[in-house]
mmCIF file of C-alpha atoms in Angstrom:
data_model
loop_
_atom_site.group_PDB
_atom_site.id
_atom_site.type_symbol
_atom_site.label_atom_id
_atom_site.label_comp_id
_atom_site.label_asym_id
_atom_site.label_seq_id
_atom_site.Cartn_x
_atom_site.Cartn_y
_atom_site.Cartn_z
ATOM 1 C CA THR A 1 -0.058 -0.085 -0.265
ATOM 2 C CA THR A 2 1.128 3.591 -0.457
ATOM 3 C CA SER A 3 1.406 6.315 2.396
ATOM 4 C CA SER A 4 -2.306 7.574 0.728
ATOM 5 C CA LEU A 5 -4.226 4.457 0.808
ATOM 6 C CA ALA A 6 -2.827 3.709 4.575
ATOM 7 C CA TYR A 7 -3.803 6.747 5.685
ATOM 8 C CA THR A 8 -7.483 5.794 3.979
ATOM 9 C CA ALA A 9 -7.563 2.568 5.708
ATOM 10 C CA GLU A 10 -6.201 3.933 9.673
ATOM 11 C CA ARG A 11 -9.400 6.653 9.423
ATOM 12 C CA GLY A 12 -11.842 3.794 7.373
ATOM 13 C CA THR A 13 -13.981 1.035 9.463
ATOM 14 C CA THR A 14 -13.021 -2.422 8.460
ATOM 15 C CA VAL A 15 -11.788 -3.803 11.469
ATOM 16 C CA TYR A 16 -11.150 -7.540 11.863
ATOM 17 C CA SER A 17 -14.455 -8.983 14.117
ATOM 18 C CA GLY A 18 -16.203 -5.598 15.260
ATOM 19 C CA ARG A 19 -12.526 -4.291 17.130
ATOM 20 C CA ASP A 20 -13.073 -0.063 17.397
ATOM 21 C CA THR A 21 -12.258 1.934 15.055
ATOM 22 C CA THR A 22 -11.651 4.838 17.551
ATOM 23 C CA GLY A 23 -9.722 5.816 20.619
ATOM 24 C CA THR A 24 -8.949 8.234 23.074
ATOM 25 C CA GLY A 25 -5.413 8.457 23.776
ATOM 26 C CA TYR A 26 -3.198 11.738 23.274
ATOM 27 C CA ILE A 27 0.262 9.383 23.021
ATOM 28 C CA GLY A 28 0.625 5.839 20.989
ATOM 29 C CA LEU A 29 2.981 3.900 18.486
ATOM 30 C CA MET A 30 2.801 5.649 14.678
ATOM 31 C CA TYR A 31 0.892 4.843 12.162
ATOM 32 C CA PRO A 32 2.394 3.024 8.904
ATOM 33 C CA SER A 33 0.979 6.850 6.962
ATOM 34 C CA ASP A 34 3.069 8.729 9.229
ATOM 35 C CA TYR A 35 6.184 5.895 8.953
ATOM 36 C CA GLY A 36 5.379 6.697 4.990
ATOM 37 C CA TYR A 37 5.164 10.719 5.404
ATOM 38 C CA ALA A 38 8.141 11.483 7.412
ATOM 39 C CA VAL A 39 10.234 11.089 3.479
ATOM 40 C CA LEU A 40 9.798 14.206 1.521
ATOM 41 C CA ASN A 41 7.782 13.821 -1.300
ATOM 42 C CA THR A 42 10.497 15.334 -3.974
ATOM 43 C CA SER A 43 12.063 12.217 -1.959
ATOM 44 C CA CYS A 44 10.448 9.495 -2.671
ATOM 45 C CA SER A 45 6.973 10.168 -4.052
ATOM 46 C CA ARG A 46 3.736 9.502 -2.861
ATOM 47 C CA ASP A 47 2.967 6.262 -4.776
ATOM 48 C CA LYS A 48 5.685 4.711 -3.665
ATOM 49 C CA THR A 49 4.712 2.069 -1.948
ATOM 50 C CA LEU A 50 5.880 1.593 1.522
ATOM 51 C CA SER A 51 6.699 -1.891 1.017
ATOM 52 C CA SER A 52 8.974 -1.196 -1.239
ATOM 53 C CA TYR A 53 10.886 1.769 0.887
ATOM 54 C CA TYR A 54 13.877 -0.327 1.136
ATOM 55 C CA LYS A 55 14.366 -1.197 -2.792
ATOM 56 C CA ASP A 56 13.461 2.583 -3.704
ATOM 57 C CA GLY A 57 15.646 4.314 -1.648
ATOM 58 C CA CYS A 58 12.780 5.912 0.395
ATOM 59 C CA TYR A 59 13.954 4.229 4.042
ATOM 60 C CA ASN A 60 17.240 6.165 4.665
ATOM 61 C CA GLN A 61 15.307 9.608 3.369
ATOM 62 C CA ASN A 62 13.071 8.901 6.795
ATOM 63 C CA TRP A 63 12.885 10.854 9.937
ATOM 64 C CA LEU A 64 11.259 7.790 11.244
ATOM 65 C CA TYR A 65 13.573 4.809 9.791
ATOM 66 C CA LEU A 66 15.677 3.619 12.979
ATOM 67 C CA GLY A 67 17.547 0.518 11.696
ATOM 68 C CA SER A 68 15.352 -2.090 13.566
ATOM 69 C CA HIS A 69 11.616 -3.477 13.290
ATOM 70 C CA GLN A 70 8.871 -1.543 15.145
ATOM 71 C CA TRP A 71 5.451 -2.036 15.389
ATOM 72 C CA THR A 72 3.260 0.479 14.436
ATOM 73 C CA ILE A 73 -1.224 1.217 16.314
ATOM 74 C CA THR A 74 -3.047 -0.080 12.585
ATOM 75 C CA PRO A 75 -3.947 -3.945 13.374
ATOM 76 C CA HIS A 76 -4.797 -6.058 9.742
ATOM 77 C CA SER A 77 -8.493 -6.424 9.973
ATOM 78 C CA SER A 78 -7.875 -9.877 7.859
ATOM 79 C CA ASP A 79 -6.495 -11.396 10.930
ATOM 80 C CA SER A 80 -7.041 -10.738 14.965
ATOM 81 C CA ASP A 81 -3.213 -11.881 15.876
ATOM 82 C CA ASP A 82 -1.603 -9.211 13.066
ATOM 83 C CA VAL A 83 -0.082 -5.998 13.491
ATOM 84 C CA TRP A 84 1.644 -3.948 10.559
ATOM 85 C CA ARG A 85 4.874 -3.122 11.395
ATOM 86 C CA VAL A 86 8.177 -1.420 10.344
ATOM 87 C CA ASP A 87 11.340 -3.651 9.468
ATOM 88 C CA SER A 88 14.886 -3.269 10.048
ATOM 89 C CA ILE A 89 15.821 -2.288 6.500
ATOM 90 C CA GLY A 90 12.989 0.416 6.092
ATOM 91 C CA ASP A 91 9.662 -1.488 4.580
ATOM 92 C CA VAL A 92 6.131 -1.664 6.285
ATOM 93 C CA TYR A 93 4.961 -5.777 6.539
ATOM 94 C CA TYR A 94 2.311 -6.611 8.880
ATOM 95 C CA ASP A 95 3.340 -9.839 11.029
ATOM 96 C CA SER A 96 2.140 -11.777 13.928
ATOM 97 C CA ALA A 97 2.078 -9.589 17.475
ATOM 98 C CA TYR A 98 3.194 -12.213 19.328
ATOM 99 C CA ASN A 99 6.269 -11.772 17.812
ATOM 100 C CA GLY A 100 8.288 -9.473 19.760
ATOM 101 C CA PHE A 101 8.835 -6.460 18.346
ATOM 102 C CA GLY A 102 9.698 -3.071 19.548
ATOM 103 C CA GLY A 103 7.567 0.377 19.590
ATOM 104 C CA ARG A 104 8.371 3.940 20.534
ATOM 105 C CA PRO A 105 5.863 6.463 21.735
ATOM 106 C CA SER A 106 4.418 9.108 19.217
ATOM 107 C CA LEU A 107 2.360 12.464 19.735
ATOM 108 C CA TYR A 108 0.876 15.017 17.475
ATOM 109 C CA LEU A 109 1.590 18.283 18.166
ATOM 110 C CA LYS A 110 -0.257 21.916 16.973
ATOM 111 C CA SER A 111 1.497 23.988 14.469
ATOM 112 C CA ASN A 112 2.060 27.128 16.771
ATOM 113 C CA THR A 113 4.031 24.307 18.983
ATOM 114 C CA THR A 114 7.094 25.730 20.563
ATOM 115 C CA ILE A 115 10.301 24.489 22.688
ATOM 116 C CA ILE A 116 9.996 26.635 25.978
ATOM 117 C CA SER A 117 13.132 25.013 27.652
ATOM 118 C CA GLY A 118 15.037 21.774 27.365
ATOM 119 C CA ASP A 119 17.413 19.912 25.579
ATOM 120 C CA GLY A 120 15.367 16.464 25.210
ATOM 121 C CA THR A 121 17.937 14.335 27.566
ATOM 122 C CA ALA A 122 16.777 13.195 30.431
ATOM 123 C CA GLU A 123 18.165 14.957 32.813
ATOM 124 C CA THR A 124 16.931 18.128 31.077
ATOM 125 C CA PRO A 125 13.676 17.441 28.621
ATOM 126 C CA PHE A 126 12.009 19.504 26.609
ATOM 127 C CA GLU A 127 8.756 21.954 27.872
ATOM 128 C CA LEU A 128 6.179 22.818 25.443
ATOM 129 C CA GLY A 129 3.961 25.808 24.913
ATOM 130 C CA GLU A 130 2.144 27.920 22.251
#
């Protein structure tokens, strides 16, 4: 799938066995489309499939790429055990949730959010404000 198709599916209502399509959390895992859109369109066109980011060279221009497997928040709609993930080479696939891959928190910021203080370390974390 492409970033735009993933974005549409992530906001759709096709889910496995009647699972919820909405959530109330403010911090969670990234969506596959977040990963796809973390590359400039001038570097990797939006019609590239997320499963070919390595072959197409998109992964190494993606600021969300870590070089290791990481889960996304999106379950696979046709199997209750599968979840979409970014793999270690930068492609997006689904895999069994029983595999022990990592994840990292993600959140959205308003466009007027600024860093008030801190440098992002554990000792002096960022303090954000408007």
